[in-house]
Amino acid sequence: MLVLCGQLDPLPRVTPSLLRELWPMLSMRFIAQLGKTVCLQHVHAAFYQIARGLLLPSTLLLSICLLPEQRFSVFSIAAACVTTAGFMLGVGNEAVSQTSPLGIFLGIVSSLLTAFETIVIKRTTSKSGHSLVQLVRVTAIAALPVLLVLLLFNKEIYVMKQLEHRAAMRLACLILLGSTASCVLSLATLLQIKVTSPTTHMISSSARGVLQSALAVLLLKQERMSPSRVASLAVILLGSVGYTLAREMEQRREVAAAAMTDGSTGMTDAAMTGSIGMTDGSGGCAAALSA
């Protein structure tokens, strides 16, 4: 994928100045990805999106604090509260069954890290002069040595050496497939955050999370979707849809207000032009009479 991205857009020279410019995004993307992985290790795949159900509220709160240009109505905040209620519903029923408190805690931490990551990406893509393909490539290259160190530290590389040929080939295919999907998803994520907003990105993440939970139940035999999990996902999705509708209404009001402002400005300019023309005309008549 790095070679393909290089054909699409040449990679800028990786200089210390480039790393200083992009280090907030590089570090936060790696930390957020690490948080997602650790969280998934401690919760079931079907419960993963519920454990990270605070994505939208966390992103909205951080956007208010760190992005002053972002404005949110009461309806948007109420929709985020509905999403929070869905998270509490799922956690409250799950705490007495099969998910450890550590997994729930890691889900909350992962939500905060992912929310902060989207804010950093929004700032970086707004100010950086590099293309999205270049940003994806630089991120992948910067993460490569860190991942190699983790492979050695966790002794996973020695485990891979002990695999049989068939198992090793299956693992290689899974790694290739996952890396390709991760590259495409990273490019789509950067593009969406750049052209929209962090909170809008979290809306699509919520919808994607419901699909991931359904696929986990279908493809992984040990995963189960209990009624409480279904109800929790439904409430989280309902809050996300409510937030989308609220933001759509806000944008329509902003467009209408801008149109009215432009119309009134045009009428004012026309009136001023007409008054100037009348003044010039009366001045010409007065000059003719005096002559």
Coordinates of C-alpha atoms in Angstrom, one line a residue:
M1 CA 0.0 0.0 0.0
L2 CA 2.9 2.3 0.6
V3 CA 4.2 1.7 -2.9
L4 CA 0.7 2.4 -4.3
C5 CA 0.4 5.6 -2.3
G6 CA 3.8 6.6 -3.6
Q7 CA 2.5 6.2 -7.2
L8 CA -0.5 8.4 -6.4
D9 CA 1.4 11.1 -4.6
P10 CA 5.1 11.4 -4.1
L11 CA 6.3 11.2 -0.5
P12 CA 7.8 14.4 0.9
R13 CA 11.3 14.0 2.5
V14 CA 11.0 12.9 6.1
T15 CA 13.0 15.7 7.7
P16 CA 13.1 16.8 11.4
S17 CA 11.0 19.8 10.5
L18 CA 8.3 17.5 9.0
L19 CA 8.3 15.3 12.0
R20 CA 8.0 18.3 14.3
E21 CA 5.0 19.5 12.2
L22 CA 3.2 16.2 12.3
W23 CA 4.3 14.7 15.6
P24 CA 1.0 15.5 17.4
M25 CA -1.1 13.7 14.8
L26 CA 1.5 10.8 14.5
S27 CA 1.7 10.2 18.3
M28 CA -2.1 10.5 18.9
R29 CA -2.9 8.1 16.0
F30 CA -0.6 5.5 17.4
I31 CA -1.8 6.0 21.0
A32 CA -5.5 5.8 20.0
Q33 CA -4.9 2.7 17.9
L34 CA -3.1 1.1 20.8
G35 CA -6.0 2.0 23.1
K36 CA -8.5 0.4 20.7
T37 CA -6.4 -2.8 20.5
V38 CA -6.0 -3.1 24.3
C39 CA -9.7 -2.5 24.8
L40 CA -10.6 -5.2 22.3
Q41 CA -8.4 -7.6 24.1
H42 CA -10.4 -7.2 27.3
V43 CA -14.0 -7.1 25.9
H44 CA -16.0 -9.3 23.5
A45 CA -16.2 -8.1 19.9
A46 CA -20.0 -7.8 20.2
F47 CA -19.6 -5.5 23.2
Y48 CA -16.7 -3.5 21.9
Q49 CA -18.8 -0.7 20.4
I50 CA -20.9 -0.4 23.5
A51 CA -17.7 -0.1 25.7
R52 CA -16.7 2.7 23.4
G53 CA -20.1 4.3 23.4
L54 CA -18.9 7.6 24.7
L55 CA -17.2 8.5 21.4
L56 CA -19.8 11.1 20.4
P57 CA -20.1 12.8 23.8
S58 CA -16.3 12.8 24.3
T59 CA -15.8 14.3 20.9
L60 CA -18.5 16.9 21.4
L61 CA -17.0 18.0 24.8
L62 CA -13.5 18.2 23.4
S63 CA -14.7 20.1 20.3
I64 CA -16.4 22.7 22.6
C65 CA -13.1 23.1 24.6
L66 CA -10.5 22.9 21.8
L67 CA -12.3 24.1 18.7
P68 CA -13.9 27.5 19.5
E69 CA -15.3 27.8 15.9
Q70 CA -17.6 24.8 16.5
R71 CA -21.1 25.7 17.8
F72 CA -23.6 23.2 19.1
S73 CA -27.3 23.7 19.9
V74 CA -29.3 22.3 22.8
F75 CA -30.7 19.6 20.6
S76 CA -27.2 18.4 19.6
I77 CA -26.2 18.2 23.3
A78 CA -29.4 16.4 24.1
A79 CA -28.7 13.8 21.4
A80 CA -25.2 13.3 22.9
C81 CA -26.9 12.7 26.3
V82 CA -29.1 10.0 24.6
T83 CA -25.9 8.3 23.4
T84 CA -24.5 8.5 26.9
A85 CA -27.7 6.9 28.2
G86 CA -27.2 4.0 25.7
F87 CA -23.7 3.5 27.0
M88 CA -24.9 3.4 30.6
L89 CA -27.7 1.0 29.6
G90 CA -25.2 -1.4 28.1
V91 CA -22.6 -1.1 30.8
G92 CA -25.2 -1.4 33.6
N93 CA -26.5 -4.8 32.3
E94 CA -23.1 -6.0 31.3
A95 CA -21.3 -5.4 34.6
V96 CA -23.2 -8.2 36.2
S97 CA -22.5 -10.8 33.5
Q98 CA -19.3 -11.4 31.5
T99 CA -17.4 -8.1 30.9
S100 CA -14.8 -7.1 33.5
P101 CA -14.6 -3.6 35.0
L102 CA -11.2 -3.3 33.4
G103 CA -12.6 -3.8 29.9
I104 CA -15.3 -1.1 30.6
F105 CA -12.6 1.3 31.9
L106 CA -10.5 0.7 28.9
G107 CA -13.5 1.4 26.7
I108 CA -13.9 4.8 28.3
V109 CA -10.2 5.6 28.0
S110 CA -10.3 4.5 24.3
S111 CA -13.2 6.7 23.6
L112 CA -11.4 9.7 25.1
L113 CA -8.2 8.9 23.2
T114 CA -10.1 8.5 19.9
A115 CA -12.0 11.7 20.4
F116 CA -8.7 13.6 21.1
E117 CA -7.2 12.0 18.0
T118 CA -10.0 13.4 15.8
I119 CA -9.5 16.9 17.2
V120 CA -5.7 16.7 16.5
I121 CA -6.4 15.4 13.0
K122 CA -8.8 18.2 12.3
R123 CA -6.2 20.8 13.3
T124 CA -3.4 19.1 11.4
T125 CA -5.3 18.7 8.1
S126 CA -6.6 22.2 8.3
K127 CA -3.1 23.7 8.7
S128 CA -0.8 21.2 6.9
G129 CA 0.1 21.8 3.2
H130 CA 0.5 18.1 2.6
S131 CA -2.0 15.9 0.8
L132 CA -4.0 13.2 2.6
V133 CA -2.1 10.4 0.8
Q134 CA 1.2 11.9 2.0
L135 CA -0.1 12.1 5.6
V136 CA -1.2 8.4 5.5
R137 CA 2.2 7.4 4.2
V138 CA 4.2 9.4 6.8
T139 CA 2.0 8.0 9.5
A140 CA 2.6 4.4 8.4
I141 CA 6.3 4.9 8.1
A142 CA 6.6 6.5 11.5
A143 CA 4.6 3.7 13.1
L144 CA 6.7 1.0 11.6
P145 CA 9.7 1.1 14.0
V146 CA 7.4 1.4 17.0
L147 CA 5.5 -1.7 16.0
L148 CA 8.7 -3.6 15.4
V149 CA 9.8 -2.7 18.9
L150 CA 6.5 -3.9 20.3
L151 CA 6.8 -7.2 18.4
L152 CA 10.1 -7.8 20.0
F153 CA 9.0 -6.6 23.5
N154 CA 5.9 -8.8 23.5
K155 CA 7.9 -11.8 22.0
E156 CA 5.3 -12.1 19.3
I157 CA 7.9 -12.4 16.6
Y158 CA 9.2 -15.6 18.3
V159 CA 5.7 -17.0 18.4
M160 CA 5.4 -16.4 14.6
K161 CA 8.6 -18.2 14.0
Q162 CA 7.2 -21.4 15.6
L163 CA 4.1 -21.5 13.4
E164 CA 3.6 -24.2 10.8
H165 CA 3.8 -23.3 7.1
R166 CA 0.0 -23.3 6.6
A167 CA -0.7 -21.3 9.8
A168 CA 2.1 -18.9 8.8
M169 CA 0.6 -18.4 5.4
R170 CA -2.9 -17.8 6.9
L171 CA -1.4 -15.3 9.3
A172 CA 0.4 -13.5 6.4
C173 CA -2.8 -13.3 4.4
L174 CA -4.7 -11.9 7.4
I175 CA -2.0 -9.3 8.0
L176 CA -2.0 -8.3 4.4
L177 CA -5.8 -8.0 4.3
G178 CA -5.9 -6.1 7.6
S179 CA -3.1 -3.7 6.5
T180 CA -4.8 -2.9 3.2
A181 CA -8.1 -2.3 5.0
S182 CA -6.4 -0.1 7.6
C183 CA -4.7 2.0 4.9
V184 CA -8.0 2.6 3.1
L185 CA -9.8 3.3 6.3
S186 CA -7.0 5.8 7.4
L187 CA -7.4 7.7 4.1
A188 CA -11.2 7.8 4.4
T189 CA -10.9 8.9 8.0
L190 CA -8.6 11.8 7.3
L191 CA -10.7 12.9 4.3
Q192 CA -13.9 12.8 6.3
I193 CA -12.5 14.7 9.3
K194 CA -10.9 17.3 7.0
V195 CA -14.1 18.1 4.9
T196 CA -16.6 17.8 7.8
S197 CA -16.0 17.8 11.5
P198 CA -14.8 15.4 14.3
T199 CA -18.4 15.0 15.6
T200 CA -19.7 14.1 12.1
H201 CA -16.9 11.5 11.8
M202 CA -18.1 9.9 15.1
I203 CA -21.7 9.6 13.7
S204 CA -20.4 7.4 10.9
S205 CA -18.3 5.5 13.4
S206 CA -21.4 4.7 15.4
A207 CA -23.2 3.3 12.4
R208 CA -20.1 1.4 11.5
G209 CA -19.9 0.0 15.1
V210 CA -23.4 -1.4 14.8
L211 CA -22.4 -3.2 11.6
Q212 CA -19.2 -4.5 13.2
S213 CA -21.2 -5.9 16.1
A214 CA -23.5 -7.7 13.7
L215 CA -20.6 -9.1 11.7
A216 CA -18.9 -10.3 15.0
V217 CA -22.0 -12.3 15.9
L218 CA -22.3 -13.8 12.4
L219 CA -18.6 -14.6 11.9
L220 CA -17.4 -15.4 15.4
K221 CA -19.2 -18.4 16.9
Q222 CA -18.3 -17.5 20.5
E223 CA -19.9 -14.0 20.3
R224 CA -23.5 -13.5 21.5
M225 CA -25.8 -10.5 21.2
S226 CA -28.0 -10.3 24.3
P227 CA -31.2 -8.2 24.5
S228 CA -29.4 -5.7 26.7
R229 CA -26.6 -5.3 24.1
V230 CA -29.2 -4.8 21.3
A231 CA -31.0 -2.2 23.4
S232 CA -27.8 -0.4 24.2
L233 CA -26.7 -0.3 20.5
A234 CA -30.2 0.9 19.5
V235 CA -30.1 3.8 22.0
I236 CA -26.6 4.7 20.9
L237 CA -27.6 4.7 17.3
L238 CA -30.8 6.7 18.1
G239 CA -28.7 9.4 19.7
S240 CA -26.4 9.5 16.8
V241 CA -29.3 9.8 14.3
G242 CA -30.8 12.6 16.6
Y243 CA -27.5 14.4 16.5
T244 CA -27.3 14.2 12.7
L245 CA -30.8 15.6 12.4
A246 CA -30.0 18.4 14.9
R247 CA -26.9 19.4 13.0
E248 CA -28.7 19.3 9.7
M249 CA -31.4 21.7 11.0
E250 CA -28.6 24.0 12.3
Q251 CA -26.9 24.1 9.0
R252 CA -30.1 24.8 7.1
R253 CA -30.8 27.7 9.5
E254 CA -27.3 29.0 8.9
V255 CA -27.7 28.8 5.2
A256 CA -31.0 30.6 5.3
A257 CA -29.6 33.3 7.6
A258 CA -26.6 33.8 5.2
A259 CA -29.0 34.0 2.2
M260 CA -31.1 36.7 4.0
T261 CA -28.0 38.6 4.9
D262 CA -26.7 38.5 1.3
G263 CA -30.2 39.6 0.1
S264 CA -30.4 42.5 2.5
T265 CA -26.8 43.6 1.6
G266 CA -27.7 43.5 -2.1
M267 CA -30.9 45.6 -1.6
T268 CA -28.9 48.1 0.5
D269 CA -26.2 48.4 -2.3
A270 CA -29.0 48.8 -4.9
A271 CA -30.7 51.5 -2.9
M272 CA -27.4 53.3 -2.3
T273 CA -26.6 53.1 -6.1
G274 CA -30.1 54.5 -6.9
S275 CA -29.7 57.4 -4.4
I276 CA -26.3 58.3 -5.9
G277 CA -27.8 58.2 -9.4
M278 CA -30.7 60.5 -8.3
T279 CA -28.2 62.9 -6.6
D280 CA -26.1 63.0 -9.8
G281 CA -29.2 63.6 -11.9
S282 CA -30.4 66.5 -9.6
G283 CA -27.0 68.0 -9.7
G284 CA -26.9 67.9 -13.5
C285 CA -30.3 69.6 -13.6
A286 CA -29.2 72.3 -11.2
A287 CA -26.1 73.0 -13.3
A288 CA -28.2 73.3 -16.5
L289 CA -30.6 75.8 -14.9
S290 CA -27.8 77.9 -13.5
A291 CA -26.1 78.0 -16.9

